[in-house]
Amino acid sequence: MSQPSVRTQHKVLVCVCGGIAAYKVCHVVSRLVQRGVDVDVAMTAHARQFVGAATFEALSGRPVHTELWHNLANEQHQDPPHIRLPREAELIVVAPATANMIAKMANGLADDLVSSLLLAANPAKVLAAPAMNEGMLQHPATQRNLAAVKAMGISLIGPEDGWQACRTTGKGRMSEPDEILTVILQRLGIKQG
């Protein structure tokens, strides 16, 4: 039986949004945990249509955060999750960063847990991996929103060219999990290998 990985002092919050690429985020969470990183996962309702919260609970070893409002009396923390989670995280990863979530980030909309915690977060701590159909990506509103989040200091990885769930090839595909993992580890100062 192998020993568990050595725990680091790093804490990452992974925000999973509702796109088909949500399944790829499982690999990212698993690899981070294997590297000893504490990983909290927050999911939108649409993300849970693609991947169940139980999957991320099993991979992270921690409860998955799905609701903006919950009974604080049952929590060990008295701060609401949309305040506590971004404050405690060294890095916040939004993957897949859908056109909808990018629009919320660009315009300060906070109508669910993930968009609320992103509004409460320091933008310099946020790394977003956009993923959407090429037509959605090229839409002027999306281009404007991407420019706005970059201007706020949010880092973007991708999107890439390649095969998309709509059965076409084009730009908009989320970066591969290992590419995202490489950027996360660099941001955390964890040597790869």
XYZ file of N, CA and C in Angstrom:
579
model
N 0.845 -1.173 0.000
C 0.000 0.000 0.000
C 0.890 1.236 0.000
N 0.635 2.161 -0.887
C 1.467 3.359 -0.971
C 1.028 4.387 0.060
N 1.960 5.227 0.419
C 1.697 6.273 1.393
C 1.008 7.452 0.721
N 0.135 8.163 1.449
C -0.473 9.357 0.876
C 0.589 10.417 0.634
N 0.303 11.315 -0.268
C 1.255 12.376 -0.589
C 1.472 13.284 0.613
N 2.594 13.953 0.637
C 2.906 14.901 1.696
C 2.025 16.129 1.515
N 1.436 16.585 2.600
C 0.563 17.757 2.519
C 1.406 19.014 2.428
N 0.940 19.942 1.627
C 1.603 21.232 1.503
C 0.800 22.256 2.288
N 1.265 23.465 2.293
C 0.528 24.549 2.931
C -0.372 25.263 1.925
N -0.500 24.710 0.732
C -1.261 25.362 -0.329
C -2.729 24.969 -0.274
N -3.577 25.962 -0.558
C -5.016 25.722 -0.605
C -5.561 26.337 -1.880
N -6.243 25.525 -2.672
C -6.807 25.960 -3.946
C -8.314 25.757 -3.907
N -9.028 26.725 -4.432
C -10.471 26.630 -4.603
C -10.741 26.429 -6.086
N -11.398 25.345 -6.429
C -11.742 25.056 -7.820
C -13.239 25.291 -7.991
N -13.580 26.185 -8.913
C -14.974 26.511 -9.207
C -15.347 25.864 -10.532
N -16.263 24.927 -10.478
C -16.656 24.169 -11.663
C -17.977 24.732 -12.185
N -17.976 25.110 -13.463
C -19.162 25.688 -14.089
C -19.764 24.700 -15.082
N -20.939 25.024 -15.589
C -21.741 24.104 -16.377
C -21.402 23.995 -17.841
N -20.338 23.314 -18.152
C -19.977 23.002 -19.527
C -19.512 21.562 -19.602
N -19.536 20.997 -20.789
C -19.146 19.600 -20.960
C -17.719 19.348 -20.473
N -16.864 20.353 -20.532
C -15.476 20.187 -20.083
C -15.361 20.009 -18.573
N -16.471 20.079 -17.847
C -16.427 19.886 -16.393
C -15.804 18.544 -16.025
N -15.996 17.538 -16.864
C -15.434 16.217 -16.540
C -13.911 16.256 -16.494
N -13.291 17.150 -17.269
C -11.831 17.235 -17.287
C -11.270 17.789 -15.978
N -12.088 18.519 -15.252
C -11.630 19.138 -14.008
C -11.398 18.077 -12.931
N -12.038 16.929 -13.067
C -11.803 15.830 -12.121
C -10.320 15.477 -12.075
N -9.681 15.420 -13.225
C -8.253 15.100 -13.307
C -7.420 16.166 -12.587
N -7.770 17.421 -12.779
C -7.029 18.520 -12.146
C -7.119 18.404 -10.626
N -8.332 18.203 -10.115
C -8.523 18.090 -8.666
C -7.750 16.890 -8.122
N -7.859 15.758 -8.780
C -7.157 14.557 -8.325
C -5.648 14.766 -8.273
N -5.095 15.343 -9.312
C -3.641 15.557 -9.367
C -3.179 16.556 -8.307
N -3.972 17.597 -8.055
C -3.607 18.554 -7.005
C -3.585 17.875 -5.644
N -4.598 17.077 -5.361
C -4.653 16.364 -4.083
C -3.464 15.417 -3.963
N -3.107 14.736 -5.049
C -1.947 13.842 -5.031
C -0.662 14.602 -4.733
N -0.621 15.886 -5.083
C 0.554 16.724 -4.800
C 0.499 17.327 -3.397
N -0.527 16.979 -2.613
C -0.621 17.453 -1.241
C -1.325 18.781 -1.076
N -1.984 19.266 -2.111
C -2.694 20.543 -2.047
C -4.083 20.313 -1.457
N -4.493 21.172 -0.527
C -5.870 21.154 -0.034
C -6.745 21.776 -1.106
N -7.754 21.056 -1.553
C -8.620 21.532 -2.626
C -10.061 21.588 -2.140
N -10.635 22.779 -2.197
C -12.069 22.947 -2.009
C -12.681 23.059 -3.390
N -13.871 22.512 -3.562
C -14.573 22.589 -4.837
C -15.921 23.254 -4.614
N -16.228 24.226 -5.467
C -17.549 24.850 -5.509
C -18.113 24.594 -6.899
N -19.395 24.266 -6.957
C -20.008 23.916 -8.243
C -21.290 24.705 -8.457
N -21.506 25.098 -9.701
C -22.792 25.687 -10.061
C -23.810 24.558 -10.239
N -25.080 24.933 -10.246
C -26.138 23.942 -10.481
C -25.974 23.302 -11.855
N -25.593 24.100 -12.848
C -25.407 23.546 -14.190
C -24.204 22.603 -14.250
N -23.169 22.869 -13.479
C -22.017 21.959 -13.444
C -22.441 20.591 -12.943
N -23.347 20.577 -11.969
C -23.799 19.306 -11.400
C -24.652 18.500 -12.381
N -25.053 19.109 -13.486
C -25.737 18.361 -14.543
C -24.737 17.535 -15.356
N -23.473 17.943 -15.325
C -22.426 17.247 -16.081
C -21.631 16.269 -15.219
N -21.298 16.670 -13.989
C -20.516 15.837 -13.067
C -21.146 15.977 -11.683
N -21.364 14.875 -11.015
C -21.975 14.927 -9.694
C -21.026 15.436 -8.621
N -21.593 16.083 -7.623
C -20.792 16.592 -6.510
C -20.054 15.460 -5.798
N -20.655 14.273 -5.754
C -20.016 13.137 -5.080
C -18.671 12.788 -5.712
N -18.541 13.004 -7.011
C -17.268 12.728 -7.685
C -16.176 13.626 -7.127
N -16.466 14.919 -7.018
C -15.462 15.848 -6.501
C -15.235 15.663 -5.004
N -16.260 15.244 -4.259
C -16.060 14.944 -2.840
C -15.089 13.779 -2.683
N -15.254 12.758 -3.507
C -14.356 11.602 -3.436
C -12.934 11.989 -3.822
N -12.785 12.801 -4.856
C -11.448 13.181 -5.326
C -10.742 14.143 -4.378
N -11.490 15.078 -3.799
C -10.872 16.091 -2.934
C -10.802 15.655 -1.478
N -11.666 14.720 -1.090
C -11.732 14.318 0.310
C -12.394 15.363 1.186
N -13.129 16.275 0.557
C -13.772 17.369 1.285
C -15.194 17.557 0.756
N -16.070 18.141 1.575
C -17.420 18.429 1.079
C -17.367 19.428 -0.080
N -18.254 19.252 -1.026
C -18.357 20.172 -2.157
C -19.358 21.265 -1.805
N -19.024 22.480 -2.168
C -19.872 23.635 -1.877
C -20.761 23.919 -3.080
N -22.077 23.937 -2.834
C -23.024 24.113 -3.934
C -24.047 25.212 -3.689
N -24.222 25.622 -2.462
C -25.297 26.558 -2.141
C -24.752 27.850 -1.552
N -25.348 28.947 -1.968
C -24.977 30.249 -1.424
C -25.447 30.368 0.021
N -26.649 29.931 0.283
C -27.222 30.037 1.625
C -27.380 28.649 2.209
N -26.927 28.499 3.428
C -27.072 27.237 4.132
C -27.137 27.537 5.621
N -27.334 26.531 6.422
C -27.457 26.695 7.859
C -26.072 26.817 8.484
N -25.693 28.042 8.844
C -24.368 28.269 9.423
C -24.195 27.580 10.775
N -25.286 27.275 11.455
C -25.189 26.608 12.756
C -24.572 25.221 12.619
N -24.682 24.624 11.452
C -24.118 23.292 11.235
C -22.691 23.335 10.723
N -22.143 24.509 10.559
C -20.794 24.667 10.010
C -19.803 24.962 11.127
N -18.564 24.540 10.935
C -17.524 24.894 11.895
C -17.070 26.336 11.695
N -17.374 26.908 10.522
C -17.023 28.288 10.210
C -18.292 29.125 10.259
N -18.191 30.321 10.814
C -19.364 31.176 10.890
C -19.478 32.137 9.715
N -18.410 32.277 8.948
C -18.492 33.132 7.769
C -19.193 32.374 6.654
N -20.030 33.069 5.872
C -20.673 32.383 4.750
C -19.627 31.924 3.740
N -19.910 30.835 3.028
C -18.902 30.262 2.134
C -18.439 31.205 1.032
N -19.307 32.099 0.565
C -18.874 32.981 -0.523
C -17.867 34.026 -0.049
N -17.720 34.190 1.258
C -16.700 35.085 1.825
C -15.484 34.272 2.272
N -15.734 33.197 3.001
C -14.650 32.395 3.575
C -13.800 31.698 2.511
N -14.430 31.059 1.550
C -13.671 30.260 0.571
C -12.660 31.086 -0.223
N -13.034 32.227 -0.803
C -12.015 32.988 -1.545
C -10.953 33.608 -0.642
N -11.326 33.914 0.599
C -10.353 34.487 1.526
C -9.291 33.454 1.899
N -9.695 32.202 2.093
C -8.767 31.155 2.520
C -7.914 30.602 1.383
N -8.369 30.733 0.154
C -7.669 30.119 -0.981
C -6.475 30.948 -1.423
N -5.396 30.253 -1.716
C -4.223 30.900 -2.301
C -4.464 31.180 -3.781
N -5.213 30.303 -4.423
C -5.511 30.419 -5.847
C -6.931 29.913 -6.075
N -7.646 30.582 -6.970
C -9.008 30.189 -7.331
C -9.003 29.851 -8.814
N -9.401 28.632 -9.134
C -9.407 28.153 -10.515
C -10.858 28.007 -10.968
N -11.202 28.664 -12.065
C -12.547 28.565 -12.633
C -12.438 27.740 -13.906
N -12.991 26.514 -13.857
C -12.866 25.620 -15.012
C -14.045 24.654 -15.029
N -14.720 24.506 -16.118
C -14.614 25.369 -17.285
C -15.231 26.733 -16.998
N -14.577 27.774 -17.469
C -15.121 29.131 -17.349
C -16.030 29.342 -18.558
N -17.311 29.154 -18.346
C -18.285 29.251 -19.428
C -18.512 30.707 -19.824
N -19.121 30.907 -20.977
C -19.465 32.266 -21.413
C -20.352 32.936 -20.372
N -21.262 32.178 -19.777
C -22.149 32.713 -18.753
C -21.362 33.196 -17.534
N -20.434 32.364 -17.030
C -19.681 32.763 -15.840
C -18.735 33.909 -16.153
N -18.145 33.924 -17.330
C -17.271 35.038 -17.702
C -18.076 36.329 -17.750
N -19.302 36.272 -18.270
C -20.165 37.457 -18.291
C -20.478 37.919 -16.872
N -20.749 36.978 -15.977
C -21.014 37.338 -14.581
C -19.783 37.980 -13.954
N -18.615 37.404 -14.187
C -17.378 37.948 -13.632
C -17.122 39.354 -14.162
N -17.328 39.554 -15.452
C -17.046 40.846 -16.083
C -17.979 41.937 -15.594
N -19.193 41.544 -15.215
C -20.207 42.535 -14.870
C -20.580 42.554 -13.397
N -19.866 41.798 -12.580
C -20.104 41.822 -11.145
C -21.421 41.210 -10.721
N -21.929 40.263 -11.483
C -23.176 39.601 -11.112
C -22.880 38.499 -10.106
N -23.750 38.383 -9.110
C -23.541 37.413 -8.039
C -24.877 36.774 -7.688
N -25.311 35.815 -8.497
C -26.623 35.210 -8.286
C -26.564 33.747 -7.855
N -25.373 33.241 -7.586
C -25.212 31.885 -7.065
C -23.912 31.850 -6.267
N -23.589 30.700 -5.704
C -22.391 30.608 -4.866
C -21.126 30.952 -5.637
N -20.932 30.350 -6.809
C -19.679 30.554 -7.539
C -19.521 32.008 -7.965
N -20.542 32.603 -8.544
C -20.407 34.002 -8.978
C -20.250 34.934 -7.781
N -20.877 34.615 -6.657
C -20.736 35.450 -5.456
C -19.330 35.364 -4.883
N -18.775 34.164 -4.807
C -17.426 34.060 -4.246
C -16.396 34.674 -5.184
N -16.643 34.620 -6.500
C -15.722 35.275 -7.433
C -15.785 36.790 -7.292
N -16.959 37.320 -6.992
C -17.079 38.759 -6.767
C -16.371 39.167 -5.475
N -16.347 38.272 -4.485
C -15.682 38.560 -3.211
C -14.175 38.327 -3.271
N -13.690 37.707 -4.333
C -12.276 37.326 -4.440
C -11.413 38.453 -4.980
N -10.149 38.422 -4.594
C -9.146 39.286 -5.211
C -8.917 38.758 -6.625
N -9.175 39.568 -7.664
C -9.029 39.069 -9.039
C -7.641 38.511 -9.351
N -6.617 38.995 -8.684
C -5.258 38.513 -8.948
C -5.084 37.051 -8.536
N -5.985 36.527 -7.700
C -5.919 35.131 -7.266
C -6.687 34.194 -8.189
N -7.333 34.739 -9.230
C -8.232 33.938 -10.064
C -7.554 33.543 -11.377
N -7.644 32.257 -11.693
C -7.181 31.694 -12.963
C -8.394 31.041 -13.614
N -8.773 31.523 -14.792
C -9.954 31.001 -15.476
C -9.553 30.279 -16.754
N -10.196 29.141 -16.998
C -9.956 28.338 -18.202
C -11.230 28.354 -19.050
N -11.345 29.328 -19.965
C -12.559 29.438 -20.781
C -12.818 28.185 -21.609
N -14.108 27.875 -21.764
C -14.529 26.738 -22.584
C -15.928 27.012 -23.105
N -16.048 27.042 -24.423
C -17.355 27.273 -25.046
C -17.256 27.014 -26.538
N -18.384 26.962 -27.179
C -18.456 26.831 -28.624
C -17.768 28.016 -29.288
N -17.175 27.777 -30.452
C -16.448 28.838 -31.154
C -17.325 30.053 -31.444
N -18.575 29.826 -31.819
C -19.479 30.946 -32.074
C -19.706 31.787 -30.832
N -19.853 31.138 -29.689
C -20.021 31.862 -28.426
C -18.757 32.640 -28.083
N -17.605 32.014 -28.309
C -16.333 32.668 -28.014
C -16.139 33.911 -28.871
N -16.482 33.827 -30.141
C -16.252 34.942 -31.059
C -17.298 36.046 -30.950
N -18.380 35.804 -30.229
C -19.429 36.819 -30.099
C -18.836 38.088 -29.476
N -19.199 39.258 -29.988
C -18.646 40.505 -29.446
C -18.850 40.664 -27.938
N -19.968 40.192 -27.407
C -20.197 40.310 -25.962
C -19.177 39.481 -25.183
N -18.900 38.273 -25.652
C -17.917 37.427 -24.976
C -16.525 38.025 -25.088
N -16.171 38.539 -26.248
C -14.860 39.172 -26.414
C -14.720 40.373 -25.484
N -15.776 41.153 -25.360
C -15.776 42.300 -24.442
C -15.620 41.818 -22.997
N -16.339 40.756 -22.640
C -16.262 40.237 -21.275
C -14.888 39.653 -20.961
N -14.286 38.951 -21.922
C -12.930 38.428 -21.710
C -11.938 39.561 -21.503
N -12.063 40.621 -22.297
C -11.178 41.780 -22.132
C -11.378 42.410 -20.758
N -12.616 42.455 -20.299
C -12.912 43.058 -18.993
C -12.306 42.245 -17.853
N -12.429 40.917 -17.895
C -11.866 40.125 -16.797
C -10.343 40.187 -16.806
N -9.749 40.231 -17.991
C -8.283 40.388 -18.059
C -7.866 41.732 -17.472
N -8.618 42.783 -17.779
C -8.302 44.115 -17.255
C -8.419 44.165 -15.734
N -9.247 43.318 -15.163
C -9.394 43.243 -13.706
C -8.210 42.554 -13.048
N -7.412 41.839 -13.831
C -6.280 41.110 -13.274
C -6.490 39.617 -13.195
N -7.605 39.128 -13.725
C -7.854 37.690 -13.769
C -7.000 37.084 -14.876
N -6.324 35.981 -14.570
C -5.490 35.289 -15.559
C -6.332 34.281 -16.325
N -6.057 34.171 -17.622
C -6.757 33.202 -18.466
C -5.772 32.182 -18.999
N -6.206 30.930 -19.058
C -5.451 29.890 -19.744
C -6.373 29.333 -20.821
N -5.941 29.463 -22.078
C -6.768 29.051 -23.201
C -7.766 30.133 -23.551
N -8.741 29.788 -24.354
C -9.091 28.470 -24.847
C -8.225 28.044 -26.022
N -8.375 26.779 -26.378
C -7.556 26.167 -27.421
C -8.390 25.858 -28.661
N -7.685 25.586 -29.753
C -8.324 25.066 -30.961
C -8.451 23.558 -30.821
N -9.536 23.007 -31.336
C -9.670 21.559 -31.325
C -11.104 21.114 -31.462
N -11.287 19.817 -31.282
C -12.596 19.202 -31.387
C -13.481 19.691 -30.250
N -14.715 20.048 -30.587
C -15.655 20.542 -29.585
C -16.851 19.605 -29.471
N -17.561 19.719 -28.370
C -18.707 18.844 -28.113
C -19.800 18.995 -29.170
N -19.820 20.125 -29.866
C -20.821 20.340 -30.924
C -20.428 19.632 -32.220
N -19.394 18.798 -32.130
C -18.919 17.982 -33.248
C -18.343 18.810 -34.391
N -17.696 19.900 -34.038
C -16.951 20.705 -35.003
C -15.574 20.978 -34.419
N -14.699 21.474 -35.250
C -13.367 21.860 -34.798
C -13.286 23.373 -34.813
N -12.730 23.944 -33.758
C -12.582 25.390 -33.704
C -12.010 25.825 -32.379
N -11.854 27.122 -32.227
C -11.323 27.686 -30.990
C -12.450 27.782 -29.968
N -12.128 27.447 -28.740
C -13.099 27.511 -27.660
C -12.974 26.340 -26.705
N -12.218 25.343 -27.099
C -12.012 24.154 -26.287
C -11.196 24.509 -25.041
N -11.594 23.976 -23.889
C -10.837 24.225 -22.663
C -9.448 23.614 -22.791
N -8.459 24.287 -22.237
C -7.099 23.740 -22.204
C -7.129 22.374 -21.533
N -6.203 21.526 -21.924
C -6.151 20.174 -21.368
C -5.805 20.225 -19.876
N -6.298 19.250 -19.103
C -6.062 19.244 -17.663
C -4.591 19.372 -17.272
N -3.692 18.692 -17.977
C -2.275 18.779 -17.621
C -1.716 20.179 -17.857
N -2.214 20.887 -18.866
C -1.786 22.269 -19.095
C -2.269 23.167 -17.962
N -3.515 22.971 -17.554
C -4.066 23.749 -16.444
C -3.290 23.442 -15.172
N -3.019 22.171 -14.932
C -2.265 21.757 -13.749
C -0.884 22.395 -13.733
N -0.216 22.435 -14.874
C 1.112 23.056 -14.963
C 1.058 24.514 -14.533
N 0.068 25.249 -15.008
C -0.059 26.668 -14.649
C -0.355 26.814 -13.159
N -1.232 25.971 -12.626
C -1.548 26.030 -11.197
C -0.296 25.786 -10.364
N 0.445 24.743 -10.680
C 1.650 24.419 -9.908
C 2.676 25.540 -9.994
N 2.815 26.152 -11.170
C 3.720 27.300 -11.305
C 3.273 28.443 -10.413
N 1.973 28.742 -10.421
C 1.452 29.829 -9.590
C 1.659 29.553 -8.104
N 1.581 28.285 -7.713
C 1.773 27.922 -6.309
C 3.241 27.780 -5.934
N 4.120 27.761 -6.925
C 5.542 27.580 -6.658
C 5.906 26.148 -6.319
N 5.111 25.191 -6.814
C 5.383 23.775 -6.575
C 6.148 23.231 -7.770
N 7.288 22.624 -7.491
C 8.094 22.045 -8.574
C 7.364 20.862 -9.172
N 7.457 20.765 -10.485
C 6.816 19.657 -11.184
C 7.794 18.506 -11.324
N 7.241 17.335 -11.466
C 8.103 16.182 -11.656
C 7.651 15.007 -10.875
